[in-house]
Coordinates of C-alpha atoms and ligand atoms in Angstrom, one line a residue:
M15 CA 83.2 96.2 81.0
D16 CA 81.2 99.6 80.5
D17 CA 82.2 101.8 77.4
K18 CA 80.7 104.6 79.0
R19 CA 82.6 104.8 82.0
I20 CA 86.1 103.7 79.9
A21 CA 85.1 107.0 77.4
L22 CA 84.2 108.8 80.9
L23 CA 87.5 107.7 83.1
T24 CA 89.4 108.2 79.7
E25 CA 88.7 111.8 79.1
I26 CA 89.5 112.4 82.9
L27 CA 92.9 110.9 82.1
A28 CA 93.5 113.3 79.1
G29 CA 93.5 115.9 81.3
A30 CA 95.2 115.1 84.4
R31 CA 98.4 115.9 85.6
R32 CA 99.1 114.7 88.7
V33 CA 98.2 111.1 89.3
A34 CA 99.0 108.7 92.2
V35 CA 98.4 105.2 92.3
L36 CA 98.3 102.6 95.5
T37 CA 98.9 98.7 94.7
G38 CA 98.3 96.2 97.0
A39 CA 99.0 92.7 96.6
G40 CA 96.8 92.5 93.9
I41 CA 99.1 93.9 91.0
S42 CA 101.8 91.0 91.6
A43 CA 99.5 88.1 92.0
E44 CA 99.2 87.3 88.2
S45 CA 103.0 87.1 88.0
G46 CA 102.4 84.3 90.6
V47 CA 102.9 86.5 94.1
P48 CA 101.0 85.0 96.7
T49 CA 98.8 87.6 98.0
F50 CA 97.5 87.6 102.1
R51 CA 94.4 87.7 102.3
G52 CA 91.4 85.7 100.7
K53 CA 91.2 81.8 99.8
D54 CA 95.0 81.0 98.5
G55 CA 96.1 83.8 100.5
L56 CA 99.4 83.6 103.0
W57 CA 97.5 83.7 106.2
K58 CA 95.6 81.4 104.7
Q59 CA 98.4 78.9 105.4
Y60 CA 100.6 80.9 107.7
R61 CA 99.8 82.9 111.3
A62 CA 100.4 86.9 110.7
E63 CA 101.1 86.6 114.2
T64 CA 103.6 84.5 114.6
L65 CA 105.5 85.5 111.4
A66 CA 105.0 89.4 110.7
T67 CA 105.5 90.7 114.0
P68 CA 108.1 92.1 116.3
E69 CA 107.3 89.4 118.8
A70 CA 107.3 86.8 116.4
F71 CA 110.8 87.7 115.3
E72 CA 112.3 88.2 119.4
R73 CA 110.7 84.9 119.7
D74 CA 112.2 82.7 117.2
P75 CA 114.3 84.7 114.1
A76 CA 114.7 81.2 112.6
L77 CA 111.1 80.2 112.0
V78 CA 110.5 84.0 110.5
W79 CA 113.6 83.9 108.8
E80 CA 112.8 80.6 106.7
W81 CA 109.2 82.0 105.8
Y82 CA 111.7 85.0 104.4
D83 CA 114.2 82.8 102.8
W84 CA 110.8 80.8 101.4
R85 CA 109.5 83.6 99.9
R86 CA 112.4 85.4 98.9
G87 CA 113.2 82.1 96.4
L88 CA 109.4 82.6 95.1
I89 CA 110.1 86.0 93.8
A90 CA 113.9 86.1 92.8
P91 CA 112.3 84.8 89.8
V92 CA 108.9 86.3 89.1
E93 CA 108.5 88.7 86.3
P94 CA 106.3 91.8 86.2
N95 CA 103.1 91.6 84.4
P96 CA 101.6 93.8 81.8
G97 CA 99.4 95.6 85.0
H98 CA 102.8 96.9 86.3
R99 CA 104.3 97.3 82.9
V100 CA 101.2 99.6 82.1
L101 CA 102.0 101.8 85.2
A102 CA 105.5 102.2 84.5
G103 CA 104.6 103.3 80.9
W104 CA 102.2 105.9 82.4
Q105 CA 105.7 108.0 83.5
D106 CA 105.7 109.2 80.1
L107 CA 101.9 110.4 79.9
F108 CA 101.7 112.0 82.6
E109 CA 103.4 115.1 84.3
D110 CA 103.6 113.4 87.6
L111 CA 103.1 109.7 87.9
A112 CA 103.4 108.2 91.8
V113 CA 103.5 104.6 92.7
I114 CA 102.4 103.9 96.4
T115 CA 103.1 100.4 97.4
Q116 CA 102.6 98.0 100.3
N117 CA 103.8 95.3 98.3
V118 CA 107.6 94.4 99.2
D119 CA 108.4 92.5 96.1
G120 CA 110.6 95.2 93.9
L121 CA 108.3 94.5 90.5
H122 CA 107.0 97.8 90.1
E123 CA 110.7 99.0 90.0
K124 CA 111.8 96.0 88.0
A125 CA 108.9 97.2 85.5
G126 CA 110.4 100.4 84.9
S127 CA 108.6 102.4 88.1
R128 CA 111.2 105.4 89.2
N129 CA 108.7 107.2 91.1
V130 CA 107.7 104.5 94.1
V131 CA 107.2 104.7 97.7
E132 CA 107.3 101.1 99.4
L133 CA 105.1 102.0 102.3
H134 CA 106.1 98.4 104.1
G135 CA 109.5 98.2 102.9
N136 CA 111.2 95.7 100.7
I137 CA 111.8 92.0 101.1
W138 CA 115.3 92.6 98.8
K139 CA 116.5 94.8 102.1
V140 CA 117.7 94.0 106.2
R141 CA 118.6 96.0 108.9
C142 CA 120.8 95.5 111.4
T143 CA 119.0 95.4 114.3
R144 CA 121.7 97.3 116.1
D145 CA 123.0 99.9 114.2
H146 CA 119.6 100.1 112.0
T147 CA 122.0 100.1 109.0
V148 CA 120.1 98.9 105.7
S149 CA 121.5 97.4 103.2
E150 CA 120.4 95.3 100.0
S151 CA 120.5 91.1 99.9
R152 CA 119.9 89.2 97.4
L153 CA 121.2 85.9 97.9
T154 CA 118.4 83.2 97.5
P155 CA 118.4 80.5 99.6
L156 CA 120.2 82.4 102.2
P157 CA 123.5 80.8 102.9
E158 CA 123.0 80.9 107.6
I159 CA 119.5 80.9 109.3
P160 CA 118.5 83.5 110.9
P161 CA 121.5 86.1 109.5
R162 CA 124.0 88.6 111.2
C163 CA 125.9 91.5 110.1
P164 CA 128.8 91.3 108.7
D165 CA 130.1 94.5 110.5
C166 CA 129.2 93.2 114.1
G167 CA 127.5 90.1 113.9
A168 CA 124.1 91.3 115.7
L169 CA 121.2 89.6 113.8
L170 CA 120.1 90.9 110.5
R171 CA 116.4 91.3 110.0
P172 CA 113.7 91.6 106.5
H173 CA 113.7 95.8 106.3
I174 CA 109.9 95.2 106.7
V175 CA 107.2 96.5 108.4
W176 CA 105.3 93.8 110.8
F177 CA 102.2 94.3 112.2
G178 CA 102.4 96.8 115.4
E179 CA 105.0 99.1 113.9
A180 CA 105.2 102.6 112.6
L181 CA 105.8 103.0 109.1
D182 CA 108.5 105.1 108.0
A183 CA 107.6 108.5 108.7
S184 CA 109.3 110.4 106.2
L185 CA 108.0 107.8 103.5
L186 CA 104.3 107.9 105.1
E187 CA 104.3 111.8 104.8
R188 CA 105.4 112.0 100.9
A189 CA 101.8 109.2 100.5
F190 CA 99.9 111.6 101.9
A191 CA 101.4 114.4 100.3
L192 CA 101.2 112.4 97.0
T193 CA 97.8 111.6 97.6
E194 CA 96.8 115.1 98.9
A195 CA 98.1 116.8 95.7
C196 CA 97.0 114.9 93.0
Q197 CA 93.8 114.7 90.3
V198 CA 93.3 110.9 89.5
M199 CA 94.5 108.3 92.1
F200 CA 94.1 104.7 91.2
V201 CA 93.7 101.7 93.9
I202 CA 94.8 98.7 92.9
G203 CA 95.0 95.1 94.0
T204 CA 94.8 95.6 97.9
S205 CA 91.7 94.6 100.1
A206 CA 92.4 98.0 101.9
V207 CA 92.0 97.0 105.2
V208 CA 95.4 97.8 106.0
Q209 CA 95.9 100.8 107.9
P210 CA 97.4 103.5 107.5
A211 CA 97.6 102.4 103.8
A212 CA 94.5 102.4 103.8
S213 CA 93.0 105.5 104.9
L214 CA 94.9 107.1 101.5
P215 CA 92.2 106.6 99.1
Y216 CA 89.7 108.5 101.9
A217 CA 92.3 111.0 101.6
A218 CA 92.0 111.8 97.6
G219 CA 88.9 111.8 97.3
R220 CA 88.3 114.3 100.4
A221 CA 91.1 116.5 98.5
G222 CA 89.5 116.2 95.2
A223 CA 90.6 113.7 93.7
K224 CA 88.9 110.9 91.3
V225 CA 89.0 108.1 92.7
V226 CA 90.1 104.6 90.4
E227 CA 89.5 101.1 92.2
I228 CA 90.7 98.0 90.3
N229 CA 90.1 94.9 92.5
L230 CA 88.5 91.2 91.4
E231 CA 85.8 91.4 94.1
P232 CA 84.2 94.8 96.1
T233 CA 86.3 96.2 99.2
P234 CA 85.7 98.3 102.4
F235 CA 86.9 101.2 100.1
T236 CA 84.8 100.6 97.0
P237 CA 81.3 102.3 97.9
R238 CA 83.2 105.6 97.6
A239 CA 85.5 104.4 94.5
D240 CA 84.2 107.1 91.8
F241 CA 85.1 104.0 89.7
F242 CA 85.4 100.8 90.4
F243 CA 86.4 97.7 87.5
P244 CA 86.1 94.2 88.8
G245 CA 88.2 92.0 87.2
K246 CA 92.5 91.8 86.8
A247 CA 94.6 94.4 86.7
G248 CA 96.8 92.6 85.1
E249 CA 94.0 92.6 82.1
I250 CA 91.7 95.8 83.1
L251 CA 95.3 98.6 83.2
P252 CA 95.9 97.7 79.4
L253 CA 92.4 98.2 78.4
L254 CA 92.8 101.4 80.2
D255 CA 96.2 102.2 78.8
R256 CA 95.1 101.6 74.9
R257 CA 91.8 103.4 75.4
L258 CA 93.6 106.2 76.5
R259 CA 96.4 106.5 73.8
D260 CA 93.6 106.1 71.5
S261 CA 91.7 109.1 72.7
L262 CA 95.1 110.7 72.7
R263 CA 96.4 110.5 68.7
A264 CA 92.5 111.2 68.5
G265 CA 93.0 114.3 69.7
G266 CA 95.9 114.8 68.3
R267 CA 98.3 114.2 71.4
D268 CA 100.5 112.2 72.4
A269 CA 100.1 113.3 75.7
P270 CA 97.8 114.3 78.3
Q271 CA 97.2 118.6 78.4
G272 CA 99.8 119.7 81.2
H273 CA 102.8 118.9 79.3
Ligands
BJW6 C1 93.2 91.2 92.9 C2 93.7 90.3 91.9 C3 94.1 91.0 90.6 C4 94.4 89.1 93.7 N1 93.3 92.0 90.2 N2 93.3 92.5 92.4 C5 92.2 98.1 113.7 C6 92.3 99.2 113.3 C7 92.6 99.4 112.6 C8 94.1 99.5 112.5 C9 94.5 98.6 113.3 C10 93.4 97.9 113.9 N3 94.4 96.3 114.6 C11 95.7 97.0 114.0 C12 95.8 97.9 113.4 C13 97.2 98.2 112.9 C14 97.3 97.4 111.8 C15 96.3 97.4 111.0 O1 96.0 98.4 110.1 N4 95.3 95.9 111.0 C16 94.4 95.7 110.1 C17 94.6 94.4 109.7 C18 92.8 95.8 110.9 N5 98.6 98.0 110.9 C19 99.6 98.2 111.4 O2 99.9 97.6 112.2 C20 100.8 99.3 110.5 N6 101.4 99.8 111.7 C21 100.9 100.7 112.7 O3 99.5 101.2 112.5 O4 101.4 101.4 113.4 C22 100.9 102.2 114.2 C23 102.1 102.8 115.0 C24 102.9 104.0 114.5 C25 103.2 103.9 116.3 C26 104.2 103.4 117.2 C27 104.0 102.3 116.2 C28 102.8 102.0 115.7 C29 102.0 98.5 110.2 C30 101.0 97.2 109.0 C31 102.6 96.6 108.4 C32 101.4 95.7 107.5 N7 102.5 94.7 106.9 C33 102.5 93.7 106.0 C34 103.0 92.5 106.4 C35 104.3 92.3 106.3 C36 104.9 91.2 105.9 C37 105.8 90.9 104.8 O5 104.8 91.1 103.5 O6 106.5 89.9 104.4 O7 101.8 94.2 105.1 S1 100.2 92.8 106.4 C38 100.0 92.7 104.6 O8 99.2 93.4 104.4 C39 101.0 93.3 103.6 C40 100.2 93.9 102.7 O9 101.2 95.2 102.0 C41 99.6 95.1 103.5 C42 98.1 94.6 102.8 O10 97.6 93.7 101.8 P1 97.1 93.9 100.8 O11 97.7 94.7 99.8 O12 95.8 94.9 100.7 O13 96.4 92.5 99.9 P2 95.3 91.1 100.5 O14 95.6 90.6 100.2 O15 94.4 91.8 101.9 O16 94.9 92.5 98.8 C43 94.7 91.6 97.9 C44 93.8 92.2 97.4 O17 93.9 92.0 95.7 C45 92.4 91.3 97.6 O18 91.6 92.5 97.9 C46 92.3 90.7 95.9 O19 91.3 90.7 96.0 C47 92.8 91.3 95.3 N8 93.0 91.0 93.9 N9 94.0 89.2 92.5 C48 93.3 92.9 90.9 N10 94.5 89.5 90.0

């Protein structure tokens, strides 16, 4: 990797207090969670419209739940990888470090990240279709498909944002507020095509933040990124982390300026 660019980014990070991170499926790929798009992505095997829309659920809730039950079984034993862990460690380096994730796998929290905005929901939560109560559900495999609300008997649905559904307004507002207040935004492992999340990096740039993208391949956002590091998040983040900590030590500091 280009040493000069890393040195420049390290200098910027060493002076930053507010950092926001937008993550997508790519950050969990090295933990063994399949991504959506791309050659091994879930949408190659399954059609989004038949599984990840409210219409699909109305048509065939059992089919949709079978797919989620399979994914829950796949994600349950999975551990966070070095990429997730570096981001959790950065909470102690920056005054404000927020992770805005499109992922539903809960791996940022499992790695120890505390300030996480889950834009698309969480696969370990279910919602009653009658009164919209959200509860945690970690049983895998599910004992009954489709599962029913223990209180009222109505169908439960995954607490996940499907295509055509609005994101939780307060979470989206928080994501934009964090984006517009940050000095540096990392955009990691997302194809940057699904709205409204895909608008966040542009909003960060417009608000004056430096935007750093890490991805195996360029995305529609790449031409607008201040830094683009091609490669695996689980390798690039630990490398940036080492360089940042070395530079802080060399400067006689163990945390960025502003602490
Ligand atoms: C690595 C790596 C490694 C791999 N290291 N990198 C036309 C224009 C604009 C918008 C629309 C439009 N038509 C329809 C829309 C709206 C639609 C949308 O954006 N569609 C686009 C696809 C065009 N959006 C919506 O419907 C949203 N809602 C909405 O707009 O509501 C409006 C509304 C308002 C008011 C009332 C009512 C409605 C909702 C979007 C919900 C998205 N949900 C999903 C699926 C949930 C199912 C589930 O998980 O069970 O969320 S879609 C799927 O995509 C999932 C993801 O969170 C999301 C983003 O994907 P992500 O994370 O970017 O993954 P991939 O696979 O795409 O990319 C992985 C990347 O990682 C790749 O780039 C790899 O290279 C990289 N990578 N390994 C680094 N090791």
